[in-house]
XYZ file of C-alpha atoms in Angstrom:
72
model
C -11.002 -31.321 3.753
C -7.451 -32.296 2.713
C -8.729 -33.235 -0.735
C -10.367 -29.818 -1.082
C -7.212 -27.985 0.036
C -5.087 -29.980 -2.403
C -7.561 -29.332 -5.198
C -7.594 -25.595 -4.492
C -3.801 -25.538 -4.656
C -3.149 -27.956 -7.520
C -6.244 -28.019 -9.744
C -7.657 -24.541 -9.229
C -4.200 -22.933 -8.978
C -5.117 -20.774 -5.982
C -1.928 -18.844 -5.287
C -2.754 -17.492 -1.817
C -5.360 -18.391 0.772
C -6.545 -16.387 3.765
C -9.352 -18.261 5.543
C -11.437 -16.381 8.067
C -13.002 -17.279 11.418
C -15.897 -19.386 10.091
C -13.485 -21.788 8.363
C -12.728 -23.461 11.692
C -9.554 -24.615 13.421
C -9.247 -28.066 11.736
C -9.464 -26.476 8.277
C -6.951 -23.761 9.265
C -4.379 -26.473 9.926
C -5.127 -28.347 6.703
C -4.963 -25.188 4.591
C -1.791 -24.014 6.365
C -0.148 -27.374 5.581
C -1.291 -27.285 1.948
C -0.350 -23.659 1.231
C 2.662 -23.257 3.559
C 4.172 -19.801 2.944
C 1.173 -18.806 0.802
C -1.234 -19.024 3.780
C -2.364 -15.944 5.687
C -4.477 -16.148 8.831
C -7.481 -13.847 8.469
C -9.458 -14.158 11.687
C -12.119 -11.820 12.997
C -11.014 -8.222 12.635
C -8.095 -8.979 10.326
C -7.552 -6.442 7.580
C -5.394 -7.287 4.586
C -4.515 -4.138 2.674
C -3.426 -5.242 -0.783
C -2.921 -1.778 -2.217
C 0.759 -1.379 -2.989
C 1.875 -4.463 -1.063
C 3.740 -7.402 -2.455
C 3.372 -10.994 -1.283
C 6.553 -10.908 0.815
C 5.251 -7.967 2.860
C 1.997 -9.839 3.534
C 3.928 -12.913 4.669
C 6.066 -10.880 7.064
C 2.988 -9.204 8.541
C 1.399 -12.622 9.070
C 4.544 -13.903 10.804
C 4.632 -10.846 13.078
C 0.994 -11.372 14.108
C 1.637 -15.066 14.743
C 4.643 -14.239 16.905
C 2.501 -11.783 18.862
C 0.085 -14.554 19.741
C -2.470 -14.506 16.951
C -3.416 -17.926 15.542
C -1.497 -18.803 12.411
């Protein structure tokens, strides 16, 4: 899984990643480590509205949800 995360980041040049519930907890951690501030938790019921939002706004929303108790 670490090799895949590294490949997504370095070889495929994925800029942002937002895994959902079926990814699983171990992969969440690996992807969070690989993508750092370009990782957004997208669990069941998460909505990411990209219309008119910049990356910084998405990061801040993710931090606020994490602080409120949502998984990172």
